[in-house]
Amino acid sequence: LAAGIEVHPSATKGGGRTLVATLPIKKGEMVWAVDLKAEKPIPRPWSYVEALPPKQQAIYRHFMYKTGPDAHESLAEFNTLPLEEWEHVQSKDISMYMNHSCDPTCWFEFPEGRLCSHDSHPRHQSWRGSDF
């Protein structure tokens, strides 16, 4: 995570986390770099998701994204944590708090990371993403 960006509790309904600019950030600056050594989520078929108990299925689906015709990924933490601990997970992957929007503040540039898509100013909070 670049200097000038901090993780804060989100004020939105449901809580969660948000990324907040504490310094000016120019368009095109790298705000987050991919950690190639970090644990990766395991692609799971839909049958895996459907077989989860209702509470864990809701948690898994909250963070889930489709990566193939029958491949769904969620948080890497779900690879090893027991099901009963899923409700307490706070992702170590800062990109989960990035804006998931039609007008994003960041663009993903594989394999480098995320770049700021327009100039930002201190206390700008539109890097928020998944609330949990």
XYZ file of N, CA, C and O in Angstrom:
528
model
N 0.855 -1.170 0.000
C 0.000 0.000 0.000
C 0.899 1.232 0.000
O 1.844 1.315 0.773
N 0.599 2.155 -0.865
C 1.432 3.355 -1.018
C 1.349 4.261 0.205
O 0.342 4.270 0.920
N 2.407 5.035 0.404
C 2.374 6.069 1.443
C 1.238 7.015 1.097
O 0.983 7.303 -0.071
N 0.534 7.476 2.096
C -0.563 8.404 1.855
C -1.911 7.734 1.740
O -2.895 8.385 1.435
N -1.974 6.420 1.988
C -3.249 5.701 2.004
C -3.288 4.877 3.277
O -2.334 4.171 3.606
N -4.385 4.992 4.013
C -4.546 4.257 5.265
C -5.843 3.471 5.253
O -6.813 3.875 4.604
N -5.872 2.361 5.997
C -7.084 1.569 6.176
C -7.813 2.128 7.396
O -7.221 2.274 8.462
N -9.097 2.472 7.228
C -9.928 3.001 8.314
C -11.218 2.185 8.406
O -11.647 1.601 7.410
N -11.855 2.189 9.571
C -13.191 1.581 9.642
C -14.142 2.349 8.731
O -14.039 3.569 8.616
N -15.046 1.657 8.083
C -16.013 2.291 7.192
C -17.212 2.784 7.989
O -17.667 2.127 8.916
N -17.720 3.931 7.602
C -18.899 4.491 8.272
C -20.189 4.016 7.609
O -21.270 4.378 8.052
N -20.077 3.205 6.555
C -21.276 2.747 5.857
C -22.003 1.693 6.666
O -21.447 1.081 7.573
N -23.259 1.481 6.312
C -24.068 0.459 6.975
C -23.359 -0.891 6.866
O -22.911 -1.271 5.802
N -23.235 -1.585 7.960
C -22.576 -2.878 7.959
C -21.122 -2.812 8.369
O -20.481 -3.831 8.542
N -20.577 -1.605 8.496
C -19.193 -1.486 8.925
C -18.228 -1.832 7.812
O -18.444 -1.480 6.677
N -17.184 -2.536 8.149
C -16.179 -2.926 7.170
C -14.964 -2.023 7.235
O -14.681 -1.397 8.253
N -14.225 -1.974 6.163
C -13.009 -1.181 6.070
C -13.054 -0.359 4.793
O -13.688 -0.725 3.812
N -12.332 0.757 4.814
C -12.210 1.610 3.635
C -10.784 2.128 3.580
O -10.096 2.176 4.603
N -10.326 2.477 2.399
C -9.010 3.078 2.238
C -9.203 4.580 2.096
O -10.062 5.031 1.341
N -8.400 5.343 2.830
C -8.536 6.800 2.859
C -7.205 7.427 2.462
O -6.155 7.060 2.995
N -7.260 8.378 1.516
C -6.062 9.125 1.129
C -5.728 10.112 2.236
O -6.593 10.832 2.722
N -4.462 10.136 2.645
C -4.005 11.102 3.648
C -3.050 12.120 3.036
O -2.682 13.083 3.689
N -2.651 11.888 1.792
C -1.798 12.796 1.031
C -2.360 12.895 -0.380
O -3.072 11.989 -0.818
N -2.032 13.950 -1.128
C -2.470 14.004 -2.522
C -1.883 12.826 -3.311
O -0.740 12.433 -3.089
N -2.671 12.267 -4.206
C -2.225 11.155 -5.046
C -2.560 11.521 -6.483
O -3.705 11.851 -6.797
N -1.569 11.493 -7.346
C -1.747 11.895 -8.746
C -2.218 10.728 -9.601
O -1.891 9.573 -9.342
N -2.956 11.059 -10.631
C -3.396 10.071 -11.611
C -2.178 9.306 -12.118
O -1.150 9.900 -12.445
N -2.296 7.977 -12.150
C -1.213 7.120 -12.642
C -0.254 6.629 -11.580
O 0.575 5.772 -11.855
N -0.339 7.175 -10.355
C 0.538 6.698 -9.280
C 0.102 5.309 -8.825
O -1.088 5.007 -8.767
N 1.081 4.471 -8.477
C 0.800 3.144 -7.942
C 0.306 3.314 -6.506
O 0.955 3.984 -5.698
N -0.852 2.753 -6.193
C -1.383 2.848 -4.839
C -1.327 1.508 -4.107
O -1.412 1.456 -2.891
N -1.189 0.427 -4.851
C -1.122 -0.899 -4.255
C -0.400 -1.819 -5.225
O -0.663 -1.777 -6.425
N 0.525 -2.620 -4.726
C 1.266 -3.557 -5.570
C 0.891 -4.987 -5.204
O 0.675 -5.301 -4.033
N 0.813 -5.828 -6.206
C 0.500 -7.240 -6.002
C 1.611 -7.890 -5.188
O 2.789 -7.695 -5.469
N 1.229 -8.634 -4.163
C 2.182 -9.415 -3.370
C 2.221 -10.812 -3.971
O 1.339 -11.635 -3.718
N 3.214 -11.067 -4.789
C 3.291 -12.343 -5.503
C 3.550 -13.521 -4.566
O 3.369 -14.670 -4.958
N 3.962 -13.252 -3.322
C 4.214 -14.320 -2.359
C 2.995 -14.633 -1.497
O 2.984 -15.602 -0.759
N 1.961 -13.804 -1.588
C 0.769 -13.986 -0.744
C -0.002 -15.236 -1.166
O 0.014 -15.642 -2.333
N -0.681 -15.823 -0.190
C -1.527 -16.983 -0.474
C -2.630 -16.580 -1.443
O -3.224 -15.520 -1.331
N -2.905 -17.432 -2.401
C -3.927 -17.162 -3.416
C -5.203 -17.934 -3.087
O -5.157 -19.038 -2.559
N -6.366 -17.381 -3.427
C -7.612 -18.127 -3.243
C -7.636 -19.356 -4.141
O -7.042 -19.359 -5.219
N -8.342 -20.377 -3.705
C -8.495 -21.593 -4.491
C -9.774 -21.473 -5.324
O -10.837 -21.210 -4.769
N -9.680 -21.664 -6.652
C -10.907 -21.664 -7.463
C -11.791 -22.844 -7.061
O -11.317 -23.973 -6.946
N -13.070 -22.572 -6.818
C -14.011 -23.612 -6.379
C -15.178 -23.714 -7.351
O -15.658 -22.696 -7.850
N -15.675 -24.930 -7.598
C -16.876 -25.058 -8.437
C -18.102 -24.575 -7.670
O -18.106 -24.515 -6.432
N -19.168 -24.248 -8.407
C -20.398 -23.778 -7.775
C -20.938 -24.811 -6.791
O -21.512 -24.451 -5.758
N -20.726 -26.092 -7.071
C -21.215 -27.141 -6.168
C -20.584 -27.006 -4.778
O -21.228 -27.294 -3.774
N -19.336 -26.541 -4.697
C -18.683 -26.305 -3.408
C -19.418 -25.190 -2.652
O -19.722 -25.325 -1.463
N -19.701 -24.101 -3.356
C -20.373 -22.954 -2.736
C -21.763 -23.361 -2.239
O -22.146 -23.055 -1.107
N -22.511 -24.086 -3.071
C -23.856 -24.524 -2.695
C -23.866 -25.468 -1.502
O -24.838 -25.497 -0.742
N -22.804 -26.227 -1.319
C -22.745 -27.203 -0.228
C -22.361 -26.590 1.115
O -22.474 -27.252 2.150
N -21.930 -25.335 1.124
C -21.572 -24.685 2.387
C -22.822 -24.480 3.240
O -23.907 -24.247 2.709
N -22.664 -24.519 4.580
C -23.797 -24.170 5.440
C -24.258 -22.740 5.124
O -23.444 -21.905 4.692
N -25.537 -22.421 5.313
C -26.080 -21.109 4.909
C -25.274 -19.895 5.390
O -25.016 -18.973 4.615
N -24.854 -19.881 6.641
C -24.123 -18.726 7.172
C -22.779 -18.562 6.460
O -22.415 -17.464 6.039
N -22.031 -19.655 6.305
C -20.729 -19.592 5.646
C -20.887 -19.332 4.150
O -20.065 -18.648 3.545
N -21.953 -19.841 3.560
C -22.197 -19.567 2.148
C -22.404 -18.069 1.929
O -21.863 -17.490 0.985
N -23.156 -17.438 2.802
C -23.383 -15.993 2.686
C -22.067 -15.219 2.821
O -21.819 -14.267 2.081
N -21.223 -15.631 3.751
C -19.925 -14.973 3.947
C -19.042 -15.181 2.724
O -18.439 -14.234 2.204
N -18.953 -16.426 2.257
C -18.126 -16.744 1.089
C -18.589 -15.941 -0.126
O -17.783 -15.340 -0.840
N -19.903 -15.900 -0.331
C -20.455 -15.216 -1.500
C -20.259 -13.699 -1.423
O -20.170 -13.036 -2.455
N -20.198 -13.159 -0.208
C -19.979 -11.720 -0.048
C -18.670 -11.287 -0.713
O -18.582 -10.207 -1.300
N -17.639 -12.121 -0.612
C -16.324 -11.799 -1.161
C -16.050 -12.499 -2.487
O -14.984 -12.344 -3.062
N -16.981 -13.284 -2.977
C -16.768 -14.149 -4.129
C -16.754 -13.386 -5.451
O -17.450 -12.395 -5.617
N -15.951 -13.883 -6.364
C -15.937 -13.394 -7.739
C -15.679 -14.586 -8.655
O -15.034 -15.561 -8.279
N -16.206 -14.500 -9.851
C -16.110 -15.600 -10.809
C -14.815 -15.472 -11.599
O -14.485 -14.393 -12.093
N -14.087 -16.594 -11.754
C -12.816 -16.577 -12.474
C -12.808 -17.524 -13.668
O -11.804 -17.618 -14.358
N -13.907 -18.229 -13.895
C -14.000 -19.149 -15.021
C -15.422 -19.652 -15.143
O -16.280 -19.302 -14.330
N -15.695 -20.502 -16.152
C -17.059 -20.992 -16.360
C -17.676 -21.632 -15.108
O -18.843 -21.422 -14.828
N -16.914 -22.392 -14.362
C -17.389 -22.967 -13.097
C -16.283 -22.845 -12.062
O -15.900 -23.804 -11.404
N -15.730 -21.636 -11.944
C -14.658 -21.358 -10.990
C -15.002 -20.083 -10.241
O -15.231 -19.041 -10.852
N -15.057 -20.176 -8.916
C -15.407 -19.050 -8.058
C -14.351 -18.937 -6.971
O -14.006 -19.923 -6.330
N -13.838 -17.734 -6.780
C -12.847 -17.502 -5.739
C -13.413 -16.541 -4.709
O -14.285 -15.739 -4.993
N -12.869 -16.643 -3.506
C -13.223 -15.748 -2.412
C -11.926 -15.425 -1.679
O -10.846 -15.522 -2.266
N -11.983 -15.092 -0.417
C -10.772 -14.755 0.327
C -9.844 -15.955 0.467
O -10.286 -17.074 0.723
N -8.552 -15.708 0.331
C -7.559 -16.770 0.512
C -7.610 -17.325 1.938
O -7.298 -18.504 2.156
N -8.040 -16.512 2.891
C -8.138 -16.980 4.279
C -9.085 -18.174 4.398
O -8.942 -19.011 5.290
N -10.062 -18.287 3.491
C -11.015 -19.397 3.546
C -10.399 -20.721 3.107
O -11.009 -21.767 3.272
N -9.177 -20.686 2.539
C -8.495 -21.927 2.144
C -8.219 -22.812 3.351
O -8.263 -24.038 3.235
N -7.879 -22.206 4.484
C -7.396 -22.988 5.622
C -8.180 -22.800 6.913
O -8.088 -23.649 7.798
N -8.910 -21.703 7.044
C -9.648 -21.459 8.294
C -10.826 -22.416 8.448
O -11.534 -22.680 7.473
N -11.088 -22.885 9.658
C -12.301 -23.678 9.892
C -13.543 -22.818 9.627
O -13.533 -21.605 9.845
N -14.607 -23.441 9.161
C -15.845 -22.731 8.818
C -16.337 -21.835 9.953
O -16.801 -20.713 9.706
N -16.246 -22.299 11.183
C -16.784 -21.522 12.307
C -16.010 -20.229 12.566
O -16.474 -19.363 13.304
N -14.828 -20.060 11.942
C -14.041 -18.836 12.121
C -14.238 -17.824 10.990
O -13.747 -16.700 11.058
N -14.973 -18.197 9.942
C -15.134 -17.321 8.784
C -15.782 -15.993 9.133
O -15.443 -14.967 8.550
N -16.722 -15.976 10.065
C -17.430 -14.724 10.357
C -16.529 -13.673 10.986
O -16.873 -12.494 11.021
N -15.342 -14.059 11.456
C -14.430 -13.119 12.109
C -13.293 -12.669 11.193
O -12.422 -11.926 11.621
N -13.306 -13.120 9.941
C -12.214 -12.824 9.019
C -12.223 -11.355 8.615
O -13.265 -10.786 8.306
N -11.038 -10.763 8.663
C -10.805 -9.451 8.074
C -9.639 -9.658 7.126
O -8.531 -9.964 7.552
N -9.899 -9.528 5.854
C -8.913 -9.868 4.835
C -7.606 -9.109 5.016
O -7.600 -7.914 5.301
N -6.510 -9.828 4.816
C -5.190 -9.201 4.805
C -4.916 -8.576 3.435
O -3.970 -7.828 3.271
N -5.746 -8.912 2.457
C -5.589 -8.411 1.099
C -6.235 -7.032 0.987
O -7.451 -6.895 0.881
N -5.407 -6.004 1.008
C -5.878 -4.621 0.988
C -6.708 -4.331 -0.261
O -7.587 -3.477 -0.255
N -6.478 -5.067 -1.342
C -7.240 -4.801 -2.566
C -8.727 -5.061 -2.375
O -9.551 -4.557 -3.127
N -9.095 -5.834 -1.344
C -10.514 -6.085 -1.070
C -11.240 -4.814 -0.644
O -12.455 -4.742 -0.685
N -10.485 -3.797 -0.217
C -11.097 -2.548 0.212
C -11.072 -1.486 -0.881
O -11.479 -0.358 -0.668
N -10.576 -1.855 -2.064
C -10.548 -0.931 -3.190
C -11.958 -0.748 -3.732
O -12.817 -1.615 -3.601
N -12.163 0.358 -4.412
C -13.448 0.690 -5.002
C -13.833 -0.339 -6.059
O -13.061 -0.646 -6.948
N -15.039 -0.887 -5.931
C -15.608 -1.780 -6.939
C -16.762 -1.010 -7.563
O -17.905 -1.155 -7.183
N -16.450 -0.152 -8.529
C -17.400 0.842 -8.998
C -17.337 0.988 -10.511
O -16.336 0.640 -11.139
N -18.389 1.545 -11.079
C -18.376 1.888 -12.504
C -17.530 3.139 -12.752
O -17.175 3.441 -13.882
N -17.225 3.889 -11.694
C -16.373 5.072 -11.780
C -15.252 4.912 -10.751
O -15.195 5.619 -9.750
N -14.347 3.947 -10.977
C -13.360 3.616 -9.948
C -12.283 4.678 -9.766
O -11.978 5.433 -10.690
N -11.731 4.714 -8.571
C -10.607 5.601 -8.279
C -9.285 4.936 -8.634
O -8.260 5.594 -8.662
N -9.315 3.631 -8.890
C -8.106 2.890 -9.236
C -8.378 1.939 -10.385
O -9.479 1.419 -10.530
N -7.338 1.700 -11.176
C -7.386 0.701 -12.239
C -6.424 -0.415 -11.874
O -5.345 -0.166 -11.368
N -6.795 -1.646 -12.177
C -5.902 -2.773 -11.947
C -5.033 -2.946 -13.178
O -5.542 -3.040 -14.290
N -3.740 -2.946 -12.981
C -2.776 -3.164 -14.057
C -2.009 -4.436 -13.729
O -1.108 -4.431 -12.909
N -2.410 -5.555 -14.328
C -1.754 -6.826 -14.041
C -0.404 -6.859 -14.726
O -0.291 -6.430 -15.865
N 0.649 -7.355 -14.106
C 0.674 -7.941 -12.779
C 1.099 -6.964 -11.697
O 1.294 -7.360 -10.559
N 1.252 -5.683 -12.025
C 1.842 -4.736 -11.087
C 0.983 -4.459 -9.852
O 1.430 -4.562 -8.732
N -0.258 -4.046 -10.052
C -1.104 -3.665 -8.926
C -2.186 -2.713 -9.375
O -2.723 -2.842 -10.461
N -2.518 -1.738 -8.532
C -3.570 -0.780 -8.861
C -2.976 0.618 -8.984
O -2.190 1.040 -8.156
N -3.431 1.326 -10.016
C -2.988 2.688 -10.278
C -4.144 3.640 -10.035
O -5.291 3.315 -10.325
N -3.829 4.817 -9.527
C -4.857 5.834 -9.320
C -5.391 6.274 -10.678
O -4.622 6.552 -11.593
N -6.726 6.320 -10.848
C -7.316 6.654 -12.150
C -7.564 8.150 -12.326
O -7.848 8.594 -13.425
N -7.499 8.925 -11.247
C -7.616 10.382 -11.345
C -7.023 10.997 -10.089
O -6.834 10.324 -9.086
N -6.680 12.279 -10.168
C -6.097 12.951 -9.013
C -7.038 12.837 -7.819
O -8.260 12.886 -7.960
N -6.455 12.696 -6.651
C -7.224 12.591 -5.424
C -6.641 13.560 -4.406
O -5.571 14.113 -4.607
N -7.340 13.747 -3.325
C -6.922 14.692 -2.304
C -7.022 14.030 -0.938
O -7.699 13.010 -0.779
N -6.346 14.590 0.080
C -6.440 13.997 1.422
C -7.883 13.873 1.891
O -8.734 14.693 1.562
N -8.154 12.821 2.635
C -9.453 12.449 3.198
C -10.422 11.931 2.131
O -11.583 11.739 2.395
N -9.929 11.720 0.917
C -10.760 11.128 -0.140
C -10.971 9.660 0.216
O -10.033 8.935 0.439
N -12.239 9.225 0.294
C -12.545 7.876 0.774
C -13.077 6.962 -0.303
O -13.585 5.904 -0.004
N -12.990 7.317 -1.559
C -13.633 6.474 -2.552
C -12.823 5.254 -2.930
O -13.127 4.601 -3.912
N -11.825 4.899 -2.116
C -11.142 3.627 -2.323
C -11.865 2.517 -1.583
O -11.378 1.432 -1.425
N -13.056 2.784 -1.111
C -13.757 1.749 -0.360
C -14.259 0.666 -1.298
O -14.528 0.903 -2.452
N -14.394 -0.502 -0.758
C -14.864 -1.626 -1.547
C -15.739 -2.502 -0.695
O -16.773 -2.075 -0.212
N -15.301 -3.701 -0.459
C -16.135 -4.683 0.237
C -16.299 -4.349 1.709
O -15.333 -4.302 2.452
N -17.512 -4.118 2.116
C -17.831 -3.962 3.540
C -18.273 -5.310 4.045
O -18.899 -6.070 3.336
N -17.915 -5.607 5.286
C -18.331 -6.889 5.850
C -18.594 -6.725 7.311
O -18.308 -5.731 7.900
